[in-house]
Amino acid sequence: MITIAFFNNKGGVGKTSLVYHLARMFGELGCRVLAADLDPQANLSIMALNEERLEELWPDNEHPETIYGAVQPLFGGTGDIRDAHVEPVTERVALLVGDLALARLEDDLSTEWPRCLEGRERAFRVTSAFWRLIDRAARGYEAEVVLIDVGPNLGAINRAALIAASHVVVPVAPDLFSLQGLKNLGPVLRQWRETWRQSYAKSPLKGVALPLGEMTPIGYVLMQHAERLGRPTKAYERWHARIPGVYRESVLGEDASFAIAPTAPAGDQITRIKHYRSLMPLAMDARKPMFLLKPADGAIGAHQTNVLQCYRDFLTLAEEVARRTGLQWSISP
């Protein structure tokens, strides 16, 4: 199963919008997609579902149809995980619904992580809970790819979410803060991978599948670049030029001098996505991705030109992510 986490400990780079739009583009191309909202802020769920449905999923008492509801028996000490509710978004896109209550799991996940190295059974059940939940739901939904949205931090929730990922995409913006985010993210990601590799061999669980914790970086997506008269601004180019070296050194742990130039057709940069700030309000009102907006949604004149460009951007992203992960699918009739 191909599971792709979108991760940067610097917020505000458009990560959740990227996950939502890529999921919808894969769906448009005939791929069955399961999106998992593992960010305690639940922004992916807010973007994908209307307010009335969210009210039903987040009542005042228990939330049995969210990710938190599915793992609550394990973390509450009354059992193990239960089957997660899979919320349909479109014919080929479904969602594991997020929940602000996920933040309550941080302490337990943090406590159990080092105990995996001691071979404790509960530690492995807790640490692998998200992956086991996703794996079971993806098999039931017959998903060909899982896209995982996580929050912008290096905490225990994200560590458990990243262990569930076979691949990692890093959304970045052309600014100082994104560069600092890459420098923080890379060494931590490698440390998590190595610690889980050592722990994996000590699991006492019999007949319980565990994630491999590969977390293989496949590149970064440059988000929200600014243009003037159709060309990137000088400030954008300044930071853009530094990202390849920082990504290669910090995330891949390799010599930055071998970083491929930003203008090269291939390399660590998967693609770059323009900041479609004028389309996002229309997309939110219409409850659809920006690249599917119609004149009836208010996308007229210059907006329609941006819609077409947005479609091309996310089509390129989907094709390149599929190529780098080996993702293949058969289009259903």
XYZ file of C-alpha atoms in Angstrom:
333
model
C 0.000 0.000 0.000
C 1.295 3.428 -0.935
C 0.824 5.946 1.856
C 2.089 9.489 1.334
C 2.425 11.983 4.188
C 2.656 15.706 3.496
C 4.852 17.167 6.176
C 6.617 20.380 7.115
C 6.983 21.709 10.627
C 6.513 25.225 9.233
C 2.827 26.079 8.945
C 1.095 28.334 6.452
C 2.579 26.806 3.298
C -0.736 25.511 1.918
C -0.158 21.888 2.934
C -3.787 20.977 3.591
C -4.964 22.595 0.363
C -2.271 20.619 -1.454
C -3.482 17.310 0.021
C -7.123 18.055 -0.760
C -6.492 19.128 -4.336
C -4.128 16.239 -5.066
C -6.684 13.777 -3.703
C -9.363 15.266 -5.926
C -7.057 15.243 -8.963
C -6.167 11.589 -8.428
C -9.897 10.924 -8.195
C -10.499 12.762 -11.462
C -7.867 10.534 -13.077
C -9.668 7.378 -11.940
C -7.568 6.516 -8.894
C -9.280 5.462 -5.655
C -7.964 7.713 -2.882
C -8.284 7.620 0.876
C -7.300 10.840 2.659
C -6.458 10.645 6.371
C -6.809 13.816 8.441
C -4.268 13.360 11.235
C -3.876 17.075 11.969
C -5.646 17.829 15.275
C -6.848 21.086 13.718
C -8.883 18.963 11.247
C -8.539 21.500 8.431
C -8.677 18.816 5.736
C -12.042 17.640 7.026
C -13.290 21.225 7.137
C -12.203 21.733 3.537
C -13.697 18.486 2.251
C -17.060 18.440 4.053
C -19.865 20.930 4.519
C -20.734 22.376 7.898
C -23.935 20.387 8.289
C -22.099 17.087 7.851
C -19.338 18.165 10.242
C -21.946 18.924 12.887
C -23.181 15.357 12.544
C -19.658 13.952 12.798
C -18.678 16.181 15.727
C -21.652 16.053 18.157
C -21.360 17.307 21.725
C -20.640 13.865 23.176
C -18.716 10.969 21.587
C -17.311 11.107 18.041
C -17.481 7.468 16.874
C -17.115 8.318 13.171
C -13.810 10.205 13.445
C -10.229 8.943 13.649
C -10.232 9.746 17.348
C -13.352 7.671 17.856
C -11.711 4.707 16.122
C -8.582 4.720 18.323
C -10.261 5.814 21.561
C -10.784 2.259 22.961
C -7.041 1.623 22.756
C -5.987 4.923 24.276
C -8.776 4.724 26.844
C -7.582 1.327 28.004
C -10.754 -0.563 27.079
C -9.585 -2.479 24.003
C -7.796 -1.998 20.705
C -8.636 0.135 17.677
C -11.936 -0.430 15.905
C -12.840 -0.070 12.254
C -12.803 3.549 11.169
C -15.711 5.220 9.440
C -14.830 6.009 5.801
C -16.597 9.195 4.733
C -17.307 9.498 0.984
C -16.261 12.776 -0.612
C -16.680 11.856 -4.274
C -17.096 8.605 -6.200
C -13.372 7.819 -5.901
C -12.242 9.944 -2.924
C -12.963 9.159 0.721
C -11.866 10.622 4.029
C -10.902 9.407 7.482
C -12.394 12.318 9.371
C -10.194 14.397 11.650
C -10.996 15.475 15.181
C -9.712 18.193 17.496
C -9.715 15.533 20.234
C -6.672 13.928 18.573
C -4.591 16.410 20.567
C -5.445 14.374 23.683
C -3.318 11.493 22.352
C -0.041 13.414 22.351
C 1.085 12.442 25.858
C 0.293 8.745 25.496
C 2.046 8.529 22.131
C 5.062 10.323 23.585
C 5.241 8.002 26.610
C 4.947 4.772 24.627
C 7.480 5.609 21.898
C 10.663 4.824 23.891
C 8.999 1.739 25.350
C 8.987 0.187 21.883
C 12.744 -0.200 22.252
C 11.999 -2.214 25.395
C 9.709 -4.543 23.436
C 6.511 -3.670 25.317
C 3.311 -4.854 23.684
C 1.121 -1.836 24.426
C 3.841 0.496 23.158
C 3.664 -1.158 19.735
C -0.124 -1.144 19.684
C -0.253 2.577 20.515
C 2.570 3.638 18.210
C 1.161 1.672 15.269
C -2.485 2.625 15.883
C -2.774 5.164 13.071
C -1.144 2.852 10.545
C -3.295 -0.127 11.497
C -6.385 2.057 11.281
C -5.399 3.410 7.867
C -4.355 -0.001 6.543
C -7.653 -1.605 7.528
C -9.725 1.268 6.112
C -7.743 1.411 2.867
C -8.212 -2.300 2.268
C -11.927 -2.063 2.893
C -12.268 0.936 0.575
C -9.920 -0.668 -1.992
C -7.862 2.513 -2.050
C -4.890 2.628 -4.385
C -3.197 5.435 -2.480
C -3.553 7.055 0.933
C -2.725 10.733 1.425
C -1.982 11.761 5.027
C -2.316 15.323 6.283
C -0.473 16.192 9.505
C 0.051 19.306 11.582
C 3.081 21.634 11.397
C 5.111 20.300 14.321
C 7.558 17.595 15.367
C 5.387 16.108 18.097
C 4.378 12.555 18.950
C 1.148 12.590 16.911
C 3.075 13.457 13.775
C 5.700 10.839 14.560
C 3.022 8.138 14.727
C 1.489 9.492 11.509
C 4.815 9.545 9.682
C 5.578 5.961 10.686
C 2.424 5.091 8.750
C 3.862 6.664 5.590
C 5.750 4.802 2.903
C 6.631 8.146 1.277
C 6.926 11.785 2.342
C 6.322 14.972 0.349
C 7.501 18.260 1.835
C 5.493 21.364 0.874
C 7.655 24.482 1.142
C 7.261 28.199 0.517
C 10.061 30.408 -0.823
C 10.914 32.139 2.441
C 13.292 32.011 5.384
C 10.840 30.167 7.631
C 10.454 27.258 5.212
C 14.221 26.906 5.011
C 14.394 26.744 8.797
C 11.575 24.201 8.736
C 13.561 21.967 6.391
C 16.604 22.191 8.647
C 14.534 21.071 11.633
C 12.513 18.432 9.808
C 15.243 16.487 8.048
C 17.347 15.270 11.005
C 14.217 14.442 13.035
C 12.731 12.433 10.177
C 15.899 10.383 9.857
C 16.019 9.848 13.623
C 12.415 8.613 13.707
C 13.116 6.206 10.853
C 16.199 4.762 12.534
C 14.568 4.426 15.967
C 11.583 2.614 14.482
C 13.901 0.309 12.533
C 15.547 -0.715 15.811
C 12.196 -1.045 17.583
C 10.511 -3.049 14.833
C 12.704 -6.070 15.427
C 11.718 -6.117 19.119
C 7.958 -6.292 18.624
C 6.328 -9.002 20.758
C 3.068 -8.827 18.795
C 2.066 -12.014 17.021
C -0.257 -11.866 14.035
C -0.406 -8.052 14.129
C 0.999 -6.290 11.080
C 3.160 -3.253 11.792
C 4.225 -0.373 9.550
C 7.695 -0.505 8.066
C 8.224 3.172 8.780
C 9.978 3.793 5.464
C 9.125 7.501 5.285
C 11.015 7.800 1.994
C 11.303 11.454 0.907
C 10.306 11.802 -2.749
C 10.808 15.557 -3.037
C 9.323 18.918 -2.209
C 6.520 20.979 -3.717
C 7.171 24.691 -3.938
C 3.993 26.460 -2.889
C 2.571 29.965 -3.190
C 5.244 31.576 -5.319
C 4.551 35.179 -6.235
C 4.593 36.500 -9.781
C 4.695 39.917 -11.362
C 3.854 40.246 -15.051
C 3.979 36.459 -15.357
C 7.463 36.085 -13.847
C 8.559 35.132 -10.308
C 9.553 38.080 -8.131
C 13.197 38.620 -7.151
C 12.452 37.828 -3.498
C 10.920 34.523 -4.562
C 13.920 33.596 -6.692
C 16.314 34.404 -3.854
C 14.787 31.861 -1.494
C 13.925 29.415 -4.263
C 17.591 29.166 -5.194
C 18.526 28.065 -1.651
C 15.877 25.385 -1.179
C 17.465 22.554 -3.254
C 20.694 22.610 -1.253
C 18.955 22.823 2.124
C 16.546 20.018 1.190
C 19.332 17.721 0.024
C 21.541 18.381 3.036
C 18.882 18.456 5.771
C 16.209 16.021 4.547
C 18.305 13.567 2.552
C 21.478 13.914 4.614
C 23.599 14.309 1.498
C 26.186 16.769 0.267
C 24.352 19.958 -0.706
C 26.867 20.689 -3.446
C 25.192 17.997 -5.548
C 21.778 19.670 -5.377
C 20.221 20.033 -8.785
C 19.605 23.588 -9.929
C 16.025 24.838 -9.492
C 15.656 25.295 -13.245
C 16.420 21.653 -13.998
C 13.516 19.565 -15.333
C 14.020 16.857 -12.705
C 15.405 16.599 -9.197
C 14.184 16.976 -5.666
C 11.604 19.580 -6.630
C 8.471 17.717 -7.696
C 6.771 20.799 -9.093
C 5.736 24.271 -8.055
C 2.212 25.488 -7.450
C 1.179 29.079 -8.006
C -0.679 30.916 -5.260
C -4.270 30.918 -6.522
C -5.509 33.223 -3.781
C -8.354 34.614 -5.900
C -9.771 31.125 -6.536
C -9.724 29.707 -3.019
C -12.742 31.655 -1.667
C -14.758 30.542 -4.695
C -13.666 26.943 -4.193
C -14.609 26.991 -0.515
C -18.069 28.370 -1.303
C -18.597 25.802 -4.070
C -17.184 22.891 -2.024
C -14.988 21.774 -4.879
C -11.307 22.025 -5.871
C -10.129 25.209 -7.546
C -9.383 23.395 -10.804
C -13.024 22.316 -11.206
C -14.580 25.754 -10.765
C -17.103 26.777 -13.429
C -18.503 30.168 -14.491
C -21.590 29.324 -12.419
C -19.288 29.247 -9.362
C -18.055 32.759 -10.133
C -14.941 31.719 -12.072
C -15.323 34.103 -14.998
C -12.874 36.145 -17.038
C -9.341 35.940 -15.664
C -10.520 33.468 -13.038
C -11.232 30.890 -15.733
C -7.679 31.253 -17.064
C -6.380 30.583 -13.561
C -8.676 27.558 -13.238
C -7.122 26.032 -16.360
C -3.601 26.760 -15.112
C -4.500 25.291 -11.721
C -5.722 22.107 -13.414
C -2.436 21.792 -15.301
C -0.444 22.362 -12.095
C -2.199 19.619 -10.154
C -2.241 17.250 -13.099
C 1.537 17.622 -13.310
C 1.803 17.069 -9.559
C -0.346 13.932 -9.646
C 1.578 12.438 -12.556
C 4.942 13.158 -10.954
C 3.960 11.846 -7.515
C 2.653 8.677 -9.181
C 5.911 8.269 -11.082
C 8.098 8.770 -8.005
C 6.108 6.370 -5.826
C 5.392 3.747 -8.458
C 1.660 4.345 -8.072
C -0.475 2.714 -10.745
C -4.204 2.317 -10.999
C -6.828 0.962 -13.318
C -9.558 3.380 -14.334
C -12.985 2.050 -13.372
C -15.727 2.269 -16.004
